[in-house]
Short mmCIF file of C-alpha atoms in Angstrom, two decimals:
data_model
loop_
_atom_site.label_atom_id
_atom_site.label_comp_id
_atom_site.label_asym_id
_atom_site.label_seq_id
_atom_site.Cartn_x
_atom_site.Cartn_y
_atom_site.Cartn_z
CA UNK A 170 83.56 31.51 88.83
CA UNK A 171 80.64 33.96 89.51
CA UNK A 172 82.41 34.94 93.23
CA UNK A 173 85.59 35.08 90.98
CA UNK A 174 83.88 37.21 88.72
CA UNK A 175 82.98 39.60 91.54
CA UNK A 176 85.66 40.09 93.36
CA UNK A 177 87.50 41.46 90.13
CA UNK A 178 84.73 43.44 89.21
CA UNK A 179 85.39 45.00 92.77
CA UNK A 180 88.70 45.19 92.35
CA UNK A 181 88.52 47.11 89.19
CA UNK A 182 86.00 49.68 90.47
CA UNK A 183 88.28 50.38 93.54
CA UNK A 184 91.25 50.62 91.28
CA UNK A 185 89.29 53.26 89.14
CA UNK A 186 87.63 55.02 91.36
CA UNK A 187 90.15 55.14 94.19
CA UNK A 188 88.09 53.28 96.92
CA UNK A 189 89.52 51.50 99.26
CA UNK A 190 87.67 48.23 99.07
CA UNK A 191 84.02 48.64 99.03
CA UNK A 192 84.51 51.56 101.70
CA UNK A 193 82.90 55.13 100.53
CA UNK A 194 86.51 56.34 101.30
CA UNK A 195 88.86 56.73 98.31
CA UNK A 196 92.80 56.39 99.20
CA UNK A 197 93.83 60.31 99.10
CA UNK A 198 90.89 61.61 101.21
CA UNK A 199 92.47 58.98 103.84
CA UNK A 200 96.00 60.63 103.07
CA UNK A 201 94.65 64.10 103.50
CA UNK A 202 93.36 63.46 106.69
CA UNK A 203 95.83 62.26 108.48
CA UNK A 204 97.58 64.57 106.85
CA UNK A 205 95.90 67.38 107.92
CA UNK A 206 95.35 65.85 111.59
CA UNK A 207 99.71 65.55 111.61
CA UNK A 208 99.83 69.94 111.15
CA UNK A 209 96.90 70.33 113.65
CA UNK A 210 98.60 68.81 116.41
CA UNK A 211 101.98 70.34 115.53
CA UNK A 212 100.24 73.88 115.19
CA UNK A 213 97.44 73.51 118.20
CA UNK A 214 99.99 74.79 121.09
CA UNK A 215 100.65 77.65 119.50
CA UNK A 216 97.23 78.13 118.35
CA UNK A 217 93.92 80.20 118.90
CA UNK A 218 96.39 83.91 118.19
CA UNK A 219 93.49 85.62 117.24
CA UNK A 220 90.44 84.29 118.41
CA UNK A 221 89.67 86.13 120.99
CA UNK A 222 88.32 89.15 118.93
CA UNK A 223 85.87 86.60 117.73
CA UNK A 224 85.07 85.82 121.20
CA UNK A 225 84.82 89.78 121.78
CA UNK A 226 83.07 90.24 118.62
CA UNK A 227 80.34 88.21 118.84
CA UNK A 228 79.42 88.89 122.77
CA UNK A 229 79.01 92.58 121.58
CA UNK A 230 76.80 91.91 118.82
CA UNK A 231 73.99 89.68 120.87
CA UNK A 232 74.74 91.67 124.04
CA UNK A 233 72.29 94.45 124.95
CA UNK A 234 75.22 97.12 125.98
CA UNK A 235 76.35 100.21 125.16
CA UNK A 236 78.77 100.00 122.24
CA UNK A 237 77.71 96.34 121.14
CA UNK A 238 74.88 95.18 119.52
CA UNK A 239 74.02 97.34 115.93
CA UNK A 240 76.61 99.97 117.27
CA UNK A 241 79.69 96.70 117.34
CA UNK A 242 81.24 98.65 114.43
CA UNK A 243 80.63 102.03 114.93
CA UNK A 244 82.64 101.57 118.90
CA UNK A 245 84.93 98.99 117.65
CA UNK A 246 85.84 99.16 113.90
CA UNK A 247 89.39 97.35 114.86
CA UNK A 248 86.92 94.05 114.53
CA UNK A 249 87.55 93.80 111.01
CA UNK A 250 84.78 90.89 110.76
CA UNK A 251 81.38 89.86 109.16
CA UNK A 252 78.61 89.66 110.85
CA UNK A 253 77.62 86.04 109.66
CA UNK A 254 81.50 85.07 110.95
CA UNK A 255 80.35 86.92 114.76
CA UNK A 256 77.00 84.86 114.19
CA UNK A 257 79.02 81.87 113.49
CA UNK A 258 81.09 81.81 116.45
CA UNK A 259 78.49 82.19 118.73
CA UNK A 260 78.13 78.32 118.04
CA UNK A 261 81.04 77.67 120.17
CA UNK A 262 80.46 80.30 123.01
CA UNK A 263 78.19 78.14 125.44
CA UNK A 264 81.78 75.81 125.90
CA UNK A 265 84.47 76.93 128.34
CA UNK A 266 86.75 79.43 126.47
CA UNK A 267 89.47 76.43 126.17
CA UNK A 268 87.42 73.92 124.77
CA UNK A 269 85.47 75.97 122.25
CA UNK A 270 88.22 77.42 120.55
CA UNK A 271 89.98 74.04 120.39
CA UNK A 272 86.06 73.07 118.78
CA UNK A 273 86.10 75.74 116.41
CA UNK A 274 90.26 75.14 115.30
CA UNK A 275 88.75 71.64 114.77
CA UNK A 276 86.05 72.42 112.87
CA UNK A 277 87.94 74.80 110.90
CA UNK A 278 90.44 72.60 110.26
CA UNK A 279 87.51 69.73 108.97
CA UNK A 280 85.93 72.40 106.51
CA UNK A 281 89.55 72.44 105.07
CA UNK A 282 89.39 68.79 103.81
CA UNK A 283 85.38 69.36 102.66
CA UNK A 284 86.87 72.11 100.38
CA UNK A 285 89.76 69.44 98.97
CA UNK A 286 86.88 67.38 97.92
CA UNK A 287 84.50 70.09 96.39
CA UNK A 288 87.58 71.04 94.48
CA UNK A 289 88.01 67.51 93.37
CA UNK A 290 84.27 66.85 92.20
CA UNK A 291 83.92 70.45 91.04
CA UNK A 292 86.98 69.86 88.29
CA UNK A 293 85.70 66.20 87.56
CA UNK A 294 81.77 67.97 86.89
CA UNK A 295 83.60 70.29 84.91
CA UNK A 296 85.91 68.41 82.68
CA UNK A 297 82.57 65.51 82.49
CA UNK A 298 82.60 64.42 78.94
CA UNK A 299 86.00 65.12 78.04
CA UNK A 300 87.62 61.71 78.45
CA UNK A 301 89.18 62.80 81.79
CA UNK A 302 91.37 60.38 84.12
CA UNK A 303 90.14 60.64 87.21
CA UNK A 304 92.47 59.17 88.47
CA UNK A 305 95.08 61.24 87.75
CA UNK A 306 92.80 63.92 89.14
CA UNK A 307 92.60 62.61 92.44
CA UNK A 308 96.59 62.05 92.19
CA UNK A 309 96.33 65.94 91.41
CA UNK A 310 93.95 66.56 94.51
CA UNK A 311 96.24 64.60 96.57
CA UNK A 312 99.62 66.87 95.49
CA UNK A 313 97.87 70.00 95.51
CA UNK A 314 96.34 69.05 99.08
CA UNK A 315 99.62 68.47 100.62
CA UNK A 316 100.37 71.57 100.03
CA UNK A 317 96.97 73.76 100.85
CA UNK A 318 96.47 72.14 104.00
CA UNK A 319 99.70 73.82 106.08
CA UNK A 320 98.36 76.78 104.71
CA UNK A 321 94.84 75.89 105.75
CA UNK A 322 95.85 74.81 109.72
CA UNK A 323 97.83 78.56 109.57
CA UNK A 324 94.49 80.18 108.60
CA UNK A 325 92.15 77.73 110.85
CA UNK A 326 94.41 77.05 114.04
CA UNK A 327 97.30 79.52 114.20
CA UNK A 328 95.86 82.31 114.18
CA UNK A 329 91.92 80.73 114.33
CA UNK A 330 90.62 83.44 111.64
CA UNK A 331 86.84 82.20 111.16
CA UNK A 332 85.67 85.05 109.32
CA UNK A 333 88.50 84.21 107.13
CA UNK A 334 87.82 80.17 106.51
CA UNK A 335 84.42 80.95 106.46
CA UNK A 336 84.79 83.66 103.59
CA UNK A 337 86.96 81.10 101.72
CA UNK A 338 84.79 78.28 102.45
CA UNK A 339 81.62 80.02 100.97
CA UNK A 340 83.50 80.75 98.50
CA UNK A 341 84.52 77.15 97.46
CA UNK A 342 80.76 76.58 97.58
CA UNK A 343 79.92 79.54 94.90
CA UNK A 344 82.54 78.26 92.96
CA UNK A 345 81.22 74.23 93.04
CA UNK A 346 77.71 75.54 92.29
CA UNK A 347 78.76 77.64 89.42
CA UNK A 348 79.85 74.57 87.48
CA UNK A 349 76.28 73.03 88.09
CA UNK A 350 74.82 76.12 86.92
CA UNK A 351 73.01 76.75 90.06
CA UNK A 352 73.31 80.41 89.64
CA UNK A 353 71.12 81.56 92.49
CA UNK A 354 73.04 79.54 94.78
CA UNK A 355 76.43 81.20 93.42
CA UNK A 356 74.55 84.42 94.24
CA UNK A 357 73.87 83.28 97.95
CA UNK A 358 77.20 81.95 98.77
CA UNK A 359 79.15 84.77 97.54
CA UNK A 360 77.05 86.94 99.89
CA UNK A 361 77.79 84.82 102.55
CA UNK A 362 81.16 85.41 101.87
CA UNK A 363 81.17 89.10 101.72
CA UNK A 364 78.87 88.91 105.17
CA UNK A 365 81.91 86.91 106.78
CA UNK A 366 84.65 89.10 105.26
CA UNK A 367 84.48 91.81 103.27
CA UNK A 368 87.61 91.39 101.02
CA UNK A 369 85.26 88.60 99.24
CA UNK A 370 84.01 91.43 97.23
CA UNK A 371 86.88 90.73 94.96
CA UNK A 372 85.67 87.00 94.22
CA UNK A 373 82.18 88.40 92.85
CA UNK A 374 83.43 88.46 88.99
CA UNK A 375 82.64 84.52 89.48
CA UNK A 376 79.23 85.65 88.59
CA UNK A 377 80.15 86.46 85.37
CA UNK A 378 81.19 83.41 84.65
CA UNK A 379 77.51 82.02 84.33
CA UNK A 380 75.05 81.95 81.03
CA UNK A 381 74.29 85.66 81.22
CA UNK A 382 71.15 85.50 81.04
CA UNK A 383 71.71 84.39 84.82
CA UNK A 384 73.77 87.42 85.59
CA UNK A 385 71.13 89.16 86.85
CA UNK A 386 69.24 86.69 89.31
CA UNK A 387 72.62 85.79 90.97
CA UNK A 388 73.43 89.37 91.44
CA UNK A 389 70.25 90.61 92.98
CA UNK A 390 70.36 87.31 95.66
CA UNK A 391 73.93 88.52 95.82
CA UNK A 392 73.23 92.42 96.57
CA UNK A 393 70.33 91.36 98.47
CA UNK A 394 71.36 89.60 101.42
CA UNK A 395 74.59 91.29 101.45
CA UNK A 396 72.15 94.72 102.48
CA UNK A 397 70.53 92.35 104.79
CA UNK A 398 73.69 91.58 106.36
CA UNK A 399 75.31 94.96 106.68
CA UNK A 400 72.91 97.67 106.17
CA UNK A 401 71.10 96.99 109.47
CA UNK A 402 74.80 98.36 111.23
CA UNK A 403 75.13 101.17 108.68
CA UNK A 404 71.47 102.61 109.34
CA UNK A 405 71.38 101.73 113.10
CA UNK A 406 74.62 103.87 113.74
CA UNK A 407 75.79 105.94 110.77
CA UNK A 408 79.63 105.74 113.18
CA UNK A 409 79.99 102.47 111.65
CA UNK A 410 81.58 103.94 108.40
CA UNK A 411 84.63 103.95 110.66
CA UNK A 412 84.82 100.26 110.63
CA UNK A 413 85.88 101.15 106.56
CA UNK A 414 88.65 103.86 108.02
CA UNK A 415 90.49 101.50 109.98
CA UNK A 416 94.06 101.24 109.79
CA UNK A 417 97.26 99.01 110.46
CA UNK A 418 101.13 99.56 110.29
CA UNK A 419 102.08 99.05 106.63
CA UNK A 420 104.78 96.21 107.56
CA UNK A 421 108.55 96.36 105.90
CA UNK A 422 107.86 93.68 104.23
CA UNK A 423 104.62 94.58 102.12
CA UNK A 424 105.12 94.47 98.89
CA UNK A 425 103.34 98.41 99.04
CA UNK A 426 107.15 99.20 100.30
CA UNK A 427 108.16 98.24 96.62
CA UNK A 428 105.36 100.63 94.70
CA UNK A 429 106.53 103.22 96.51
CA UNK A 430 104.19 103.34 99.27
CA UNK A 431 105.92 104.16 102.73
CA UNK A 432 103.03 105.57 104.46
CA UNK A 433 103.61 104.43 108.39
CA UNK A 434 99.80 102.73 108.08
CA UNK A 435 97.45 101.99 105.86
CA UNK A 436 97.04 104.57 102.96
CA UNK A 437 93.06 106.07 102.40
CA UNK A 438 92.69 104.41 98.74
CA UNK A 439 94.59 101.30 99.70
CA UNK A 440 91.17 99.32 100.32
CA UNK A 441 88.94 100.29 97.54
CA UNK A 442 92.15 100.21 95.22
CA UNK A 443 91.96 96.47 96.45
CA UNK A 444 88.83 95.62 95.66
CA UNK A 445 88.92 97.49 92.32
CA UNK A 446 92.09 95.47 91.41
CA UNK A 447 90.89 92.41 92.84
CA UNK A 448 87.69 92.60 90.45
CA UNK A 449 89.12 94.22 87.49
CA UNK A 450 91.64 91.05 86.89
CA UNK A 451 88.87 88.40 87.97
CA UNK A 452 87.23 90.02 84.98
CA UNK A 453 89.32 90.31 82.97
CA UNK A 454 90.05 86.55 83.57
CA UNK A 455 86.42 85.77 83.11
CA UNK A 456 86.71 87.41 79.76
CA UNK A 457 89.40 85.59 78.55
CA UNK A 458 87.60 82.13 79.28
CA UNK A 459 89.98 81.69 82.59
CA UNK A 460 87.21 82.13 85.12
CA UNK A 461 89.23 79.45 87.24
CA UNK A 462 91.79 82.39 87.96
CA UNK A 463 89.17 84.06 89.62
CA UNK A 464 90.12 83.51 93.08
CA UNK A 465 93.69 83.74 92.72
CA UNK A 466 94.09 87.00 90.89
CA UNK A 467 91.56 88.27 93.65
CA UNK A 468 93.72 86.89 96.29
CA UNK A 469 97.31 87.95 94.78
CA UNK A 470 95.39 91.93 94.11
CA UNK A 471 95.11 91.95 98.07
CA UNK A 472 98.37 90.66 99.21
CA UNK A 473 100.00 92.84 96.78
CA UNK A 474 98.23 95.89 98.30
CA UNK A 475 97.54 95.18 101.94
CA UNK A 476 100.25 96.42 104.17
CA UNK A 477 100.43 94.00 106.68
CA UNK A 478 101.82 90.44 105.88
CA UNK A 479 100.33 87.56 108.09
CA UNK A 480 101.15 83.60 107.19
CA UNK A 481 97.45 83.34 107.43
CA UNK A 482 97.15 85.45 104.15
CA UNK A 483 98.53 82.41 102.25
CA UNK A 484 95.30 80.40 102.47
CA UNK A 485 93.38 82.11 100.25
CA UNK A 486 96.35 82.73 97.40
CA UNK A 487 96.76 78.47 97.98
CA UNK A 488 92.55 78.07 97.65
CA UNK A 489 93.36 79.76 94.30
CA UNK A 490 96.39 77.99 93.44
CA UNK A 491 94.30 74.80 94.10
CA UNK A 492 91.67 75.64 92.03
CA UNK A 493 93.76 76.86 89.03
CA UNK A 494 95.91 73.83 89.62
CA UNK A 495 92.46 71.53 89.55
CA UNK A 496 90.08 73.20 87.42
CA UNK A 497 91.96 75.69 85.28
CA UNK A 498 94.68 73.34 84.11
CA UNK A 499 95.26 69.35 83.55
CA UNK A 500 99.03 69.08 84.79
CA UNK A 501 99.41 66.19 86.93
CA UNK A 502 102.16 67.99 88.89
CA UNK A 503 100.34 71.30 90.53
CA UNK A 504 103.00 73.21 90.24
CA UNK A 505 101.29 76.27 91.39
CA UNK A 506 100.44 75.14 94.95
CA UNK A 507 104.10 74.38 95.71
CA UNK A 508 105.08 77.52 94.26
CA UNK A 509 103.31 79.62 96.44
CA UNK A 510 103.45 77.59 99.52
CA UNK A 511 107.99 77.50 99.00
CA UNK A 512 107.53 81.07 98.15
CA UNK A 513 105.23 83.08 100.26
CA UNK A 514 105.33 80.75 103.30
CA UNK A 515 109.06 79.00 102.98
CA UNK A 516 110.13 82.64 102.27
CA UNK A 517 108.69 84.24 105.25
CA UNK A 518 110.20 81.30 107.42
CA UNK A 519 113.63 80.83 105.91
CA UNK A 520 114.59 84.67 104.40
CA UNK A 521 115.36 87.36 107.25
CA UNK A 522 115.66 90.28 104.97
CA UNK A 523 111.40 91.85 104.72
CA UNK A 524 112.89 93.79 101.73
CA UNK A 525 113.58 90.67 100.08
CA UNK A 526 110.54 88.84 101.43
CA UNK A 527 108.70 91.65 99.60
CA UNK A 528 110.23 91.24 96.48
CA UNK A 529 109.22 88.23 96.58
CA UNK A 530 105.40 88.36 97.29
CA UNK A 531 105.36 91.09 94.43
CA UNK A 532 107.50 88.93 91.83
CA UNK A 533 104.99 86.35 92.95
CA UNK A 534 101.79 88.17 92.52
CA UNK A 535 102.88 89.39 88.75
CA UNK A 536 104.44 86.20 87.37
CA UNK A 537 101.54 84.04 88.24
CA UNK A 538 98.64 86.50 87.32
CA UNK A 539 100.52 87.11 84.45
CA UNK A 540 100.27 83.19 83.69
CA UNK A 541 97.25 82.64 84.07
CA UNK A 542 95.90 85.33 82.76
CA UNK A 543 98.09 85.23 79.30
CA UNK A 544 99.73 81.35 78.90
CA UNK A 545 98.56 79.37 76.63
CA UNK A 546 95.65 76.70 77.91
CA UNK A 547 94.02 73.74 76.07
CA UNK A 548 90.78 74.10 75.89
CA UNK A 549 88.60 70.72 77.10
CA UNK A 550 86.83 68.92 74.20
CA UNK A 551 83.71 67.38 74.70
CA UNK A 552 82.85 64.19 73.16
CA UNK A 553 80.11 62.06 72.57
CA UNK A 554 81.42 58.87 72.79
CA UNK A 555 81.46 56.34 76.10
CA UNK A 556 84.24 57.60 78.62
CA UNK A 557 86.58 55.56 80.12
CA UNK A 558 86.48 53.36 83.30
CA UNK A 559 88.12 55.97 85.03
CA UNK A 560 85.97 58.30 84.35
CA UNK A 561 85.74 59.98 80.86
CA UNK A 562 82.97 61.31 78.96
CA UNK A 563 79.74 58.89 79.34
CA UNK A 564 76.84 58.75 76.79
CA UNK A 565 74.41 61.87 77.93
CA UNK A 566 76.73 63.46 80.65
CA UNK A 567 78.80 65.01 77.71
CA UNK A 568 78.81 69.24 78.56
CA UNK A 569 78.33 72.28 76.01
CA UNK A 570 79.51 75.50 77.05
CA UNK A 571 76.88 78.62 76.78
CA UNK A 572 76.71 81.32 74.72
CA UNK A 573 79.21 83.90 75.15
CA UNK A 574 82.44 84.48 76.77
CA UNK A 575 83.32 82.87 80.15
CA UNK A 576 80.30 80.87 80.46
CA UNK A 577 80.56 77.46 82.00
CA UNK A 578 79.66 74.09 80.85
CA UNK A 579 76.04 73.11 81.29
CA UNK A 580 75.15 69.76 81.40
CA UNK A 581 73.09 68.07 78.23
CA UNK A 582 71.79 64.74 80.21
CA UNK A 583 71.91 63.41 83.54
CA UNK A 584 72.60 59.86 82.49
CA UNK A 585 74.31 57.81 85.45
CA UNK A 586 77.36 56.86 83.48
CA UNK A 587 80.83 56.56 83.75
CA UNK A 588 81.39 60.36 83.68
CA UNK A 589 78.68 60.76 85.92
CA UNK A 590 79.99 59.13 88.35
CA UNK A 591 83.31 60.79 87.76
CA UNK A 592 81.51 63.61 89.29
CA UNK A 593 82.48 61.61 92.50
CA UNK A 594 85.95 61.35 92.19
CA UNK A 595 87.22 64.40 94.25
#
């Protein structure tokens, strides 16, 4: 009877937490995977378009040459990357040039599913105490996935954009740590996303989503090691401001082409107009208690502005999607994701017309800032009661939220509980 005993006991605790037997695997990370292994292989012959100007990149900055080293963007400011991306690669540069970029599309691709399941356990830490199904959230990680991951292999193996993933990646990380109320670690990884690429600036509103009375220790780690990154460059060859000058052909199909823009390349104000955007709406959503939006809106204010339209692009407006879809809302359907995977990626693939596949972006970018910005939400109520088996609110892992607008939940115990472990159920 005891052995009987047992075995449901087991039973139930996979069935809750979405393990597969006694494994530390639960049943959609297994589904992601393979997955995610299914679009490498279809994507990895056509793969590695851009990665030799990482190659390029980061040989300049450790070589001791003429036009590399603190000069790199001053000589070649068409390298639109960060130094801690350059730094990065130079991980897979002692391998022959075949095998390291397949490494680092590999790697890239892995760092993919590691951001599925931050997004998971971030919206289960931040919904702890509410009485959440977390099973239904992992359903909602698992829809969501299906459709970030194309999206993701585009990014990481098409066109093998590193300073990209990376910028996203750290940015997943901010994001995880803001809901634990780590704010100096928010700080750091937000750098580290600017240092990889610097259209991350437009992310940094997260910030203000913590107590504010933390505002300004994750800012100065923030400003700080974003002027140890970069200012090295600046003061070493004042020629790097041209790095900040570079322009590309502002394609037919940028949505720029329907706000009147027809400039042949990119116009003078276009990037500081993008970061201004960018962090004027993730403030505003921060204000408005929608600090999930955060990414998005910073990711739809720079494919609305910038003039060229890769696929790879997509990635970041999906990270938000995902996030919004996970964190910002309780749908079990993530209807977001699969909105802007059919329309900015089925569009580019299935319409011929780039005036209409620019109509498009730009109906895209307004409709869903506009939602998540101004629709309706319900906001999560935290109990005290005991939670669920699958996952809800546990005695002493119930959350409060902090004093003033935007600020996230903080936790009032630490209390291994059902809802604590519902922490572990991305």
């Amino acid at each position: 009877m005891r052995g009987a005993s047992a075995d449901s006991s087991a039973t139930d605790y996979g069935s809750n937490t979405g393990r597969i037997a006694s494994l530390p695997v639960r049943r959609h990370h297994v589904l992601l995977v393979a997955w995610t292994i299914l679009w490498f292989l279809i994507v990895l012959p056509s793969g590695g378009v851009s990665w030799h100007y990482l190659r390029e990149g980061e040989q300049l900055l450790f070589a001791n040459q003429q036009g590399g080293g603190l000069s790199l963007y001053a000589h070649h400011p068409e390298l639109q990357i960060g130094p801690v991306s350059l730094a990065a690669a130079r991980l897979f540069a002692p391998f022959p040039e075949s095998v390291g970029q397949v490494l680092a599309e590999g790697t890239m691709s892995a760092l993919g599913l590691v951001m599925l399941v931050l997004v998971g356990r971030t919206a289960a830490w931040y919904y702890r105490g509410t009485g959440t199904n977390h099973r239904r959230l992992q359903q909602r990680i698992l829809i969501a996935g299906l459709a970030f991951i194309p999206m993701w292999v585009e990014v990481s193996v098409r066109f093998a954009h590193l300073d990209d993933v990376l910028a996203l990646f750290f940015t997943m990380l901010a994001v995880h740590a803001l809901v634990r109320n780590k704010p100096a670690a928010v700080g750091i990884f937000l750098a580290l996303a600017v240092d990889s690429k610097p259209w991350a600036i437009s992310f940094l509103p997260l910030i203000l989503a913590l107590p504010r009375s933390s505002w300004k220790r994750s800012f100065l780690w923030c400003a700080g090691l974003v002027a140890v990154a970069w200012l090295p460059f600046y003061l070493g060859n004042l020629g790097s401001m041209a790095a900040a000058k570079f322009t590309i052909p502002n394609q037919p199909a940028s949505s720029l082409r329907w706000l009147g823009v027809s400039d042949p390349s990119t116009p003078w104000w276009d990037r500081p107009a993008q970061f201004a955007v960018g962090m004027g709406l993730g403030t505003l959503a921060v204000r408005r208690g929608r600090w999930p939006a955060v990414v998005l809106v910073g990711a739809n204010a720079r494919i609305l502005l910038d003039p060229s339209v890769y696929t790879y692009y997509t990635a970041s407006i999906l990270l938000g999607t995902l996030l919004w879809d996970a964190v910002g809302q309780r749908r079990l359907v993530p209807w977001w994701s699969w909105i802007a995977l059919a329309s900015l990626y089925g569009g580019t693939l299935l319409i011929p017309s780039d005036s209409t596949r620019g109509l498009i972006r730009l109906a895209f970018v307004v409709v869903s800032t506009a939602y998540v910005l101004l629709w309706p939400t319900k906001k999560p109520r935290r109990g005290r009661g005991r939670g669920s088996a699958e996952g809800g609110g546990g005695r002493g892992a119930g959350g409060r939220r902090g004093k003033g607008r935007g600020t996230i939940p903080r936790p009032s115990g630490e209390a291994r509980t059902p809802a604590a472990m519902g922490a572990e159920a991305g």
